mmCIF file with all atom_site columns, C-alpha atoms in Angstrom:
data_model
loop_
_atom_site.group_PDB
_atom_site.id
_atom_site.type_symbol
_atom_site.label_atom_id
_atom_site.label_alt_id
_atom_site.label_comp_id
_atom_site.label_asym_id
_atom_site.label_entity_id
_atom_site.label_seq_id
_atom_site.pdbx_PDB_ins_code
_atom_site.Cartn_x
_atom_site.Cartn_y
_atom_site.Cartn_z
_atom_site.occupancy
_atom_site.B_iso_or_equiv
_atom_site.pdbx_formal_charge
_atom_site.auth_seq_id
_atom_site.auth_comp_id
_atom_site.auth_asym_id
_atom_site.auth_atom_id
_atom_site.pdbx_PDB_model_num
ATOM 1   C CA . MET A 1 1   ? 94.627 191.980 103.872 1.00 0.00 ? 1   MET A CA 1
ATOM 2   C CA . GLN A 1 2   ? 95.304 191.361 100.218 1.00 0.00 ? 2   GLN A CA 1
ATOM 3   C CA . LYS A 1 3   ? 94.009 193.795 97.651  1.00 0.00 ? 3   LYS A CA 1
ATOM 4   C CA . THR A 1 4   ? 92.024 192.344 94.813  1.00 0.00 ? 4   THR A CA 1
ATOM 5   C CA . LYS A 1 5   ? 92.513 193.632 91.327  1.00 0.00 ? 5   LYS A CA 1
ATOM 6   C CA . LYS A 1 6   ? 89.553 195.292 89.745  1.00 0.00 ? 6   LYS A CA 1
ATOM 7   C CA . ALA A 1 7   ? 88.551 194.186 86.304  1.00 0.00 ? 7   ALA A CA 1
ATOM 8   C CA . PRO A 1 8   ? 88.863 196.977 83.771  1.00 0.00 ? 8   PRO A CA 1
ATOM 9   C CA . ALA A 1 9   ? 85.674 198.962 83.539  1.00 0.00 ? 9   ALA A CA 1
ATOM 10  C CA . ALA A 1 10  ? 83.545 198.165 80.541  1.00 0.00 ? 10  ALA A CA 1
ATOM 11  C CA . PRO A 1 11  ? 83.163 201.083 78.179  1.00 0.00 ? 11  PRO A CA 1
ATOM 12  C CA . ARG A 1 12  ? 80.048 203.004 79.035  1.00 0.00 ? 12  ARG A CA 1
ATOM 13  C CA . LYS A 1 13  ? 77.325 203.467 76.538  1.00 0.00 ? 13  LYS A CA 1
ATOM 14  C CA . LYS A 1 14  ? 76.806 206.996 75.332  1.00 0.00 ? 14  LYS A CA 1
ATOM 15  C CA . MET A 1 15  ? 74.004 208.761 77.174  1.00 0.00 ? 15  MET A CA 1
ATOM 16  C CA . THR A 1 16  ? 70.796 209.274 75.300  1.00 0.00 ? 16  THR A CA 1
ATOM 17  C CA . SER A 1 17  ? 69.490 212.819 75.066  1.00 0.00 ? 17  SER A CA 1
ATOM 18  C CA . GLU A 1 18  ? 66.767 211.872 77.563  1.00 0.00 ? 18  GLU A CA 1
ATOM 19  C CA . GLN A 1 19  ? 69.349 210.542 80.033  1.00 0.00 ? 19  GLN A CA 1
ATOM 20  C CA . LYS A 1 20  ? 71.467 213.655 79.596  1.00 0.00 ? 20  LYS A CA 1
ATOM 21  C CA . GLU A 1 21  ? 68.409 215.817 80.230  1.00 0.00 ? 21  GLU A CA 1
ATOM 22  C CA . ASP A 1 22  ? 67.599 213.830 83.387  1.00 0.00 ? 22  ASP A CA 1
ATOM 23  C CA . LEU A 1 23  ? 71.164 214.172 84.674  1.00 0.00 ? 23  LEU A CA 1
ATOM 24  C CA . SER A 1 24  ? 71.152 217.884 83.836  1.00 0.00 ? 24  SER A CA 1
ATOM 25  C CA . LYS A 1 25  ? 68.043 218.267 86.005  1.00 0.00 ? 25  LYS A CA 1
ATOM 26  C CA . VAL A 1 26  ? 69.720 216.372 88.878  1.00 0.00 ? 26  VAL A CA 1
ATOM 27  C CA . PHE A 1 27  ? 72.767 218.621 88.432  1.00 0.00 ? 27  PHE A CA 1
ATOM 28  C CA . GLU A 1 28  ? 70.699 221.807 88.461  1.00 0.00 ? 28  GLU A CA 1
ATOM 29  C CA . ASP A 1 29  ? 68.728 220.666 91.521  1.00 0.00 ? 29  ASP A CA 1
ATOM 30  C CA . GLY A 1 30  ? 71.997 219.883 93.317  1.00 0.00 ? 30  GLY A CA 1
ATOM 31  C CA . LEU A 1 31  ? 73.334 223.330 92.477  1.00 0.00 ? 31  LEU A CA 1
ATOM 32  C CA . LYS A 1 32  ? 70.174 224.965 93.837  1.00 0.00 ? 32  LYS A CA 1
ATOM 33  C CA . ASP A 1 33  ? 70.493 222.898 97.004  1.00 0.00 ? 33  ASP A CA 1
ATOM 34  C CA . MET A 1 34  ? 74.111 223.902 97.578  1.00 0.00 ? 34  MET A CA 1
ATOM 35  C CA . TYR A 1 35  ? 73.415 227.531 96.693  1.00 0.00 ? 35  TYR A CA 1
ATOM 36  C CA . TRP A 1 36  ? 70.866 227.606 99.524  1.00 0.00 ? 36  TRP A CA 1
ATOM 37  C CA . ALA A 1 37  ? 73.245 225.712 101.819 1.00 0.00 ? 37  ALA A CA 1
ATOM 38  C CA . GLU A 1 38  ? 76.145 228.107 101.248 1.00 0.00 ? 38  GLU A CA 1
ATOM 39  C CA . LYS A 1 39  ? 73.920 231.151 101.807 1.00 0.00 ? 39  LYS A CA 1
ATOM 40  C CA . TYR A 1 40  ? 72.668 229.537 105.015 1.00 0.00 ? 40  TYR A CA 1
ATOM 41  C CA . LEU A 1 41  ? 76.254 229.000 106.175 1.00 0.00 ? 41  LEU A CA 1
ATOM 42  C CA . VAL A 1 42  ? 77.074 232.664 105.540 1.00 0.00 ? 42  VAL A CA 1
ATOM 43  C CA . LYS A 1 43  ? 74.594 233.394 108.355 1.00 0.00 ? 43  LYS A CA 1
ATOM 44  C CA . ALA A 1 44  ? 75.539 230.443 110.601 1.00 0.00 ? 44  ALA A CA 1
ATOM 45  C CA . LEU A 1 45  ? 79.344 230.676 110.619 1.00 0.00 ? 45  LEU A CA 1
ATOM 46  C CA . PRO A 1 46  ? 79.548 234.052 112.433 1.00 0.00 ? 46  PRO A CA 1
ATOM 47  C CA . LYS A 1 47  ? 77.377 232.602 115.217 1.00 0.00 ? 47  LYS A CA 1
ATOM 48  C CA . MET A 1 48  ? 79.650 229.576 115.486 1.00 0.00 ? 48  MET A CA 1
ATOM 49  C CA . ALA A 1 49  ? 82.735 231.791 115.579 1.00 0.00 ? 49  ALA A CA 1
ATOM 50  C CA . LYS A 1 50  ? 81.194 233.912 118.331 1.00 0.00 ? 50  LYS A CA 1
ATOM 51  C CA . ALA A 1 51  ? 80.257 230.804 120.346 1.00 0.00 ? 51  ALA A CA 1
ATOM 52  C CA . SER A 1 52  ? 83.813 229.413 120.130 1.00 0.00 ? 52  SER A CA 1
ATOM 53  C CA . GLU A 1 53  ? 86.015 230.006 123.137 1.00 0.00 ? 53  GLU A CA 1
ATOM 54  C CA . ASP A 1 54  ? 89.154 228.782 121.363 1.00 0.00 ? 54  ASP A CA 1
ATOM 55  C CA . GLU A 1 55  ? 90.672 231.597 119.282 1.00 0.00 ? 55  GLU A CA 1
ATOM 56  C CA . GLU A 1 56  ? 92.062 229.250 116.636 1.00 0.00 ? 56  GLU A CA 1
ATOM 57  C CA . LEU A 1 57  ? 88.641 227.655 116.167 1.00 0.00 ? 57  LEU A CA 1
ATOM 58  C CA . ALA A 1 58  ? 86.898 231.029 116.007 1.00 0.00 ? 58  ALA A CA 1
ATOM 59  C CA . GLY A 1 59  ? 89.459 232.144 113.424 1.00 0.00 ? 59  GLY A CA 1
ATOM 60  C CA . ALA A 1 60  ? 88.888 228.994 111.369 1.00 0.00 ? 60  ALA A CA 1
ATOM 61  C CA . PHE A 1 61  ? 85.147 229.693 111.309 1.00 0.00 ? 61  PHE A CA 1
ATOM 62  C CA . GLU A 1 62  ? 85.783 233.318 110.304 1.00 0.00 ? 62  GLU A CA 1
ATOM 63  C CA . ASP A 1 63  ? 88.201 232.269 107.548 1.00 0.00 ? 63  ASP A CA 1
ATOM 64  C CA . HIS A 1 64  ? 85.732 229.706 106.274 1.00 0.00 ? 64  HIS A CA 1
ATOM 65  C CA . LEU A 1 65  ? 83.053 232.398 106.187 1.00 0.00 ? 65  LEU A CA 1
ATOM 66  C CA . ALA A 1 66  ? 85.130 234.339 103.643 1.00 0.00 ? 66  ALA A CA 1
ATOM 67  C CA . GLN A 1 67  ? 85.546 231.154 101.605 1.00 0.00 ? 67  GLN A CA 1
ATOM 68  C CA . THR A 1 68  ? 81.838 230.398 101.850 1.00 0.00 ? 68  THR A CA 1
ATOM 69  C CA . GLU A 1 69  ? 81.011 233.847 100.467 1.00 0.00 ? 69  GLU A CA 1
ATOM 70  C CA . GLN A 1 70  ? 83.309 233.022 97.537  1.00 0.00 ? 70  GLN A CA 1
ATOM 71  C CA . HIS A 1 71  ? 81.518 229.687 97.102  1.00 0.00 ? 71  HIS A CA 1
ATOM 72  C CA . VAL A 1 72  ? 78.217 231.545 96.696  1.00 0.00 ? 72  VAL A CA 1
ATOM 73  C CA . ALA A 1 73  ? 79.775 233.634 93.909  1.00 0.00 ? 73  ALA A CA 1
ATOM 74  C CA . LYS A 1 74  ? 81.330 230.558 92.283  1.00 0.00 ? 74  LYS A CA 1
ATOM 75  C CA . LEU A 1 75  ? 77.994 228.751 92.289  1.00 0.00 ? 75  LEU A CA 1
ATOM 76  C CA . GLU A 1 76  ? 76.508 231.800 90.575  1.00 0.00 ? 76  GLU A CA 1
ATOM 77  C CA . GLN A 1 77  ? 79.224 231.399 87.911  1.00 0.00 ? 77  GLN A CA 1
ATOM 78  C CA . VAL A 1 78  ? 78.258 227.743 87.422  1.00 0.00 ? 78  VAL A CA 1
ATOM 79  C CA . PHE A 1 79  ? 74.592 228.678 87.022  1.00 0.00 ? 79  PHE A CA 1
ATOM 80  C CA . GLU A 1 80  ? 75.665 231.197 84.390  1.00 0.00 ? 80  GLU A CA 1
ATOM 81  C CA . LEU A 1 81  ? 77.749 228.537 82.616  1.00 0.00 ? 81  LEU A CA 1
ATOM 82  C CA . ILE A 1 82  ? 74.736 226.250 82.312  1.00 0.00 ? 82  ILE A CA 1
ATOM 83  C CA . GLY A 1 83  ? 72.491 229.105 81.211  1.00 0.00 ? 83  GLY A CA 1
ATOM 84  C CA . LYS A 1 84  ? 70.302 229.085 84.294  1.00 0.00 ? 84  LYS A CA 1
ATOM 85  C CA . LYS A 1 85  ? 69.359 231.738 86.809  1.00 0.00 ? 85  LYS A CA 1
ATOM 86  C CA . ALA A 1 86  ? 70.950 231.261 90.233  1.00 0.00 ? 86  ALA A CA 1
ATOM 87  C CA . VAL A 1 87  ? 68.053 230.098 92.377  1.00 0.00 ? 87  VAL A CA 1
ATOM 88  C CA . ALA A 1 88  ? 68.254 228.614 95.857  1.00 0.00 ? 88  ALA A CA 1
ATOM 89  C CA . LYS A 1 89  ? 66.181 225.598 96.806  1.00 0.00 ? 89  LYS A CA 1
ATOM 90  C CA . LYS A 1 90  ? 65.858 224.951 100.526 1.00 0.00 ? 90  LYS A CA 1
ATOM 91  C CA . CYS A 1 91  ? 68.349 222.322 101.625 1.00 0.00 ? 91  CYS A CA 1
ATOM 92  C CA . ASP A 1 92  ? 66.657 220.313 104.364 1.00 0.00 ? 92  ASP A CA 1
ATOM 93  C CA . ALA A 1 93  ? 69.911 218.530 105.211 1.00 0.00 ? 93  ALA A CA 1
ATOM 94  C CA . MET A 1 94  ? 71.831 221.761 105.802 1.00 0.00 ? 94  MET A CA 1
ATOM 95  C CA . GLU A 1 95  ? 68.955 223.221 107.757 1.00 0.00 ? 95  GLU A CA 1
ATOM 96  C CA . GLY A 1 96  ? 69.019 220.146 110.007 1.00 0.00 ? 96  GLY A CA 1
ATOM 97  C CA . LEU A 1 97  ? 72.778 220.328 110.449 1.00 0.00 ? 97  LEU A CA 1
ATOM 98  C CA . GLY A 1 98  ? 72.425 224.020 111.271 1.00 0.00 ? 98  GLY A CA 1
ATOM 99  C CA . LYS A 1 99  ? 69.788 223.313 113.883 1.00 0.00 ? 99  LYS A CA 1
ATOM 100 C CA . GLU A 1 100 ? 72.100 220.739 115.415 1.00 0.00 ? 100 GLU A CA 1
ATOM 101 C CA . ALA A 1 101 ? 74.866 223.349 115.679 1.00 0.00 ? 101 ALA A CA 1
ATOM 102 C CA . GLU A 1 102 ? 72.422 225.802 117.263 1.00 0.00 ? 102 GLU A CA 1
ATOM 103 C CA . SER A 1 103 ? 71.482 223.164 119.849 1.00 0.00 ? 103 SER A CA 1
ATOM 104 C CA . VAL A 1 104 ? 75.157 222.684 120.696 1.00 0.00 ? 104 VAL A CA 1
ATOM 105 C CA . MET A 1 105 ? 75.501 226.405 121.325 1.00 0.00 ? 105 MET A CA 1
ATOM 106 C CA . GLU A 1 106 ? 72.395 226.489 123.508 1.00 0.00 ? 106 GLU A CA 1
ATOM 107 C CA . GLU A 1 107 ? 72.952 223.283 125.482 1.00 0.00 ? 107 GLU A CA 1
ATOM 108 C CA . HIS A 1 108 ? 76.622 223.669 126.425 1.00 0.00 ? 108 HIS A CA 1
ATOM 109 C CA . ASP A 1 109 ? 78.383 226.358 128.402 1.00 0.00 ? 109 ASP A CA 1
ATOM 110 C CA . ALA A 1 110 ? 81.309 228.118 126.771 1.00 0.00 ? 110 ALA A CA 1
ATOM 111 C CA . GLY A 1 111 ? 84.471 226.084 127.016 1.00 0.00 ? 111 GLY A CA 1
ATOM 112 C CA . PRO A 1 112 ? 86.420 223.231 125.469 1.00 0.00 ? 112 PRO A CA 1
ATOM 113 C CA . ALA A 1 113 ? 83.503 220.765 125.498 1.00 0.00 ? 113 ALA A CA 1
ATOM 114 C CA . ARG A 1 114 ? 81.283 223.166 123.545 1.00 0.00 ? 114 ARG A CA 1
ATOM 115 C CA . ASP A 1 115 ? 84.160 223.892 121.172 1.00 0.00 ? 115 ASP A CA 1
ATOM 116 C CA . ALA A 1 116 ? 84.594 220.128 120.626 1.00 0.00 ? 116 ALA A CA 1
ATOM 117 C CA . ALA A 1 117 ? 80.863 219.824 119.938 1.00 0.00 ? 117 ALA A CA 1
ATOM 118 C CA . LEU A 1 118 ? 81.018 222.771 117.518 1.00 0.00 ? 118 LEU A CA 1
ATOM 119 C CA . ILE A 1 119 ? 83.842 221.078 115.632 1.00 0.00 ? 119 ILE A CA 1
ATOM 120 C CA . MET A 1 120 ? 81.801 217.904 115.374 1.00 0.00 ? 120 MET A CA 1
ATOM 121 C CA . ALA A 1 121 ? 78.818 219.872 114.069 1.00 0.00 ? 121 ALA A CA 1
ATOM 122 C CA . ALA A 1 122 ? 81.025 221.753 111.603 1.00 0.00 ? 122 ALA A CA 1
ATOM 123 C CA . GLN A 1 123 ? 82.625 218.554 110.337 1.00 0.00 ? 123 GLN A CA 1
ATOM 124 C CA . LYS A 1 124 ? 79.195 217.070 109.681 1.00 0.00 ? 124 LYS A CA 1
ATOM 125 C CA . VAL A 1 125 ? 78.540 220.114 107.496 1.00 0.00 ? 125 VAL A CA 1
ATOM 126 C CA . GLU A 1 126 ? 81.896 219.710 105.741 1.00 0.00 ? 126 GLU A CA 1
ATOM 127 C CA . HIS A 1 127 ? 81.246 216.051 105.023 1.00 0.00 ? 127 HIS A CA 1
ATOM 128 C CA . TYR A 1 128 ? 77.842 216.878 103.549 1.00 0.00 ? 128 TYR A CA 1
ATOM 129 C CA . GLU A 1 129 ? 79.466 219.528 101.368 1.00 0.00 ? 129 GLU A CA 1
ATOM 130 C CA . ILE A 1 130 ? 82.274 217.178 100.330 1.00 0.00 ? 130 ILE A CA 1
ATOM 131 C CA . ALA A 1 131 ? 79.751 214.553 99.227  1.00 0.00 ? 131 ALA A CA 1
ATOM 132 C CA . SER A 1 132 ? 77.635 217.126 97.403  1.00 0.00 ? 132 SER A CA 1
ATOM 133 C CA . TYR A 1 133 ? 80.463 218.909 95.593  1.00 0.00 ? 133 TYR A CA 1
ATOM 134 C CA . GLY A 1 134 ? 82.112 215.606 94.672  1.00 0.00 ? 134 GLY A CA 1
ATOM 135 C CA . SER A 1 135 ? 78.902 214.497 92.986  1.00 0.00 ? 135 SER A CA 1
ATOM 136 C CA . LEU A 1 136 ? 78.277 217.872 91.344  1.00 0.00 ? 136 LEU A CA 1
ATOM 137 C CA . ALA A 1 137 ? 81.811 217.982 89.915  1.00 0.00 ? 137 ALA A CA 1
ATOM 138 C CA . THR A 1 138 ? 81.327 214.481 88.512  1.00 0.00 ? 138 THR A CA 1
ATOM 139 C CA . PHE A 1 139 ? 77.965 215.416 86.992  1.00 0.00 ? 139 PHE A CA 1
ATOM 140 C CA . ALA A 1 140 ? 79.549 218.466 85.351  1.00 0.00 ? 140 ALA A CA 1
ATOM 141 C CA . LYS A 1 141 ? 82.329 216.277 83.925  1.00 0.00 ? 141 LYS A CA 1
ATOM 142 C CA . VAL A 1 142 ? 79.909 213.680 82.571  1.00 0.00 ? 142 VAL A CA 1
ATOM 143 C CA . LEU A 1 143 ? 77.772 216.429 81.062  1.00 0.00 ? 143 LEU A CA 1
ATOM 144 C CA . GLY A 1 144 ? 80.862 217.789 79.306  1.00 0.00 ? 144 GLY A CA 1
ATOM 145 C CA . ASN A 1 145 ? 81.112 221.059 81.211  1.00 0.00 ? 145 ASN A CA 1
ATOM 146 C CA . THR A 1 146 ? 84.787 221.108 82.190  1.00 0.00 ? 146 THR A CA 1
ATOM 147 C CA . GLU A 1 147 ? 84.690 224.727 83.337  1.00 0.00 ? 147 GLU A CA 1
ATOM 148 C CA . ALA A 1 148 ? 81.874 223.971 85.806  1.00 0.00 ? 148 ALA A CA 1
ATOM 149 C CA . ARG A 1 149 ? 83.709 220.805 86.861  1.00 0.00 ? 149 ARG A CA 1
ATOM 150 C CA . ASP A 1 150 ? 86.843 222.832 87.599  1.00 0.00 ? 150 ASP A CA 1
ATOM 151 C CA . ILE A 1 151 ? 84.939 225.430 89.649  1.00 0.00 ? 151 ILE A CA 1
ATOM 152 C CA . LEU A 1 152 ? 83.096 222.760 91.637  1.00 0.00 ? 152 LEU A CA 1
ATOM 153 C CA . GLY A 1 153 ? 86.310 220.754 92.074  1.00 0.00 ? 153 GLY A CA 1
ATOM 154 C CA . GLY A 1 154 ? 87.950 223.864 93.527  1.00 0.00 ? 154 GLY A CA 1
ATOM 155 C CA . ILE A 1 155 ? 85.119 224.271 96.031  1.00 0.00 ? 155 ILE A CA 1
ATOM 156 C CA . LEU A 1 156 ? 85.440 220.559 96.867  1.00 0.00 ? 156 LEU A CA 1
ATOM 157 C CA . ASP A 1 157 ? 89.144 221.061 97.613  1.00 0.00 ? 157 ASP A CA 1
ATOM 158 C CA . ASN A 1 158 ? 88.306 224.020 99.893  1.00 0.00 ? 158 ASN A CA 1
ATOM 159 C CA . GLU A 1 159 ? 85.821 221.886 101.829 1.00 0.00 ? 159 GLU A CA 1
ATOM 160 C CA . LYS A 1 160 ? 88.331 219.061 102.236 1.00 0.00 ? 160 LYS A CA 1
ATOM 161 C CA . ASP A 1 161 ? 90.922 221.549 103.504 1.00 0.00 ? 161 ASP A CA 1
ATOM 162 C CA . ALA A 1 162 ? 88.423 223.005 105.985 1.00 0.00 ? 162 ALA A CA 1
ATOM 163 C CA . ASP A 1 163 ? 87.637 219.519 107.279 1.00 0.00 ? 163 ASP A CA 1
ATOM 164 C CA . SER A 1 164 ? 91.350 218.747 107.717 1.00 0.00 ? 164 SER A CA 1
ATOM 165 C CA . LEU A 1 165 ? 91.907 222.007 109.594 1.00 0.00 ? 165 LEU A CA 1
ATOM 166 C CA . LEU A 1 166 ? 88.993 221.242 111.923 1.00 0.00 ? 166 LEU A CA 1
ATOM 167 C CA . SER A 1 167 ? 90.508 217.815 112.610 1.00 0.00 ? 167 SER A CA 1
ATOM 168 C CA . GLU A 1 168 ? 93.834 219.421 113.522 1.00 0.00 ? 168 GLU A CA 1
ATOM 169 C CA . ILE A 1 169 ? 92.189 221.947 115.829 1.00 0.00 ? 169 ILE A CA 1
ATOM 170 C CA . ALA A 1 170 ? 90.098 219.190 117.426 1.00 0.00 ? 170 ALA A CA 1
ATOM 171 C CA . GLU A 1 171 ? 93.183 217.327 118.585 1.00 0.00 ? 171 GLU A CA 1
ATOM 172 C CA . SER A 1 172 ? 94.132 219.983 121.121 1.00 0.00 ? 172 SER A CA 1
ATOM 173 C CA . ILE A 1 173 ? 90.581 221.000 122.016 1.00 0.00 ? 173 ILE A CA 1
ATOM 174 C CA . ASN A 1 174 ? 89.497 217.411 122.672 1.00 0.00 ? 174 ASN A CA 1
ATOM 175 C CA . GLU A 1 175 ? 92.509 216.876 124.943 1.00 0.00 ? 175 GLU A CA 1
ATOM 176 C CA . THR A 1 176 ? 91.650 220.013 126.903 1.00 0.00 ? 176 THR A CA 1
ATOM 177 C CA . ALA A 1 177 ? 87.963 219.063 127.107 1.00 0.00 ? 177 ALA A CA 1
ATOM 178 C CA . ALA A 1 178 ? 88.881 215.665 128.555 1.00 0.00 ? 178 ALA A CA 1
ATOM 179 C CA . GLU A 1 179 ? 91.003 217.146 131.378 1.00 0.00 ? 179 GLU A CA 1
#
C-alpha cells in the first residue's frame, strides 16, 4: 500500500478569548474526570491484584497502584497550575470499566482464564486513560501551559508503558489459559 503525502497544514487562526475559555472548561472537566478515575483505580487495583493467580500479573497491578497514587498527586499539581481546586467529577466510563472488571472476578474461577480476562479489563482501562491523557496534554499545550502538558505527557507515558507490560504478560497467560 502506497502512502499518500499529506498537504501541509494550513496555519490555524488564533483562538478567540471565548474559544480559549471554552477549551479551558473542557480541559478542567477532563481533569476532574481523570482525578475521579485515578482515585477509583486506587481502590480497584488492589482487588485486581488479589484476584490474580499469576504472580507477575499481581505484581504489575501492585506496581501500577503506586504509579496511580502518583498520578493523583500529579493531577493535583495540574489543578494548582491552572488555579483551580482539585475536584473529582464522577467518571461514568471508568465506573463502567470497573464494574466490568468486578464481573470478571465474580464470574470466573481463579486461574489463567480469569487472569486473561483481568488483563483484558485492565487494558480497556489503560486505553481509556491513554486517550484521555493524550487529549488533556494536547489541550494544555494549545492553552499555552507547557508545565501542565509535561506533567500530563508523563502520565500518558506511564499509561502506555503499563499497557505494553500487560500485553507482554498476556502472551504467556493466554497460552496457559488455552491449554
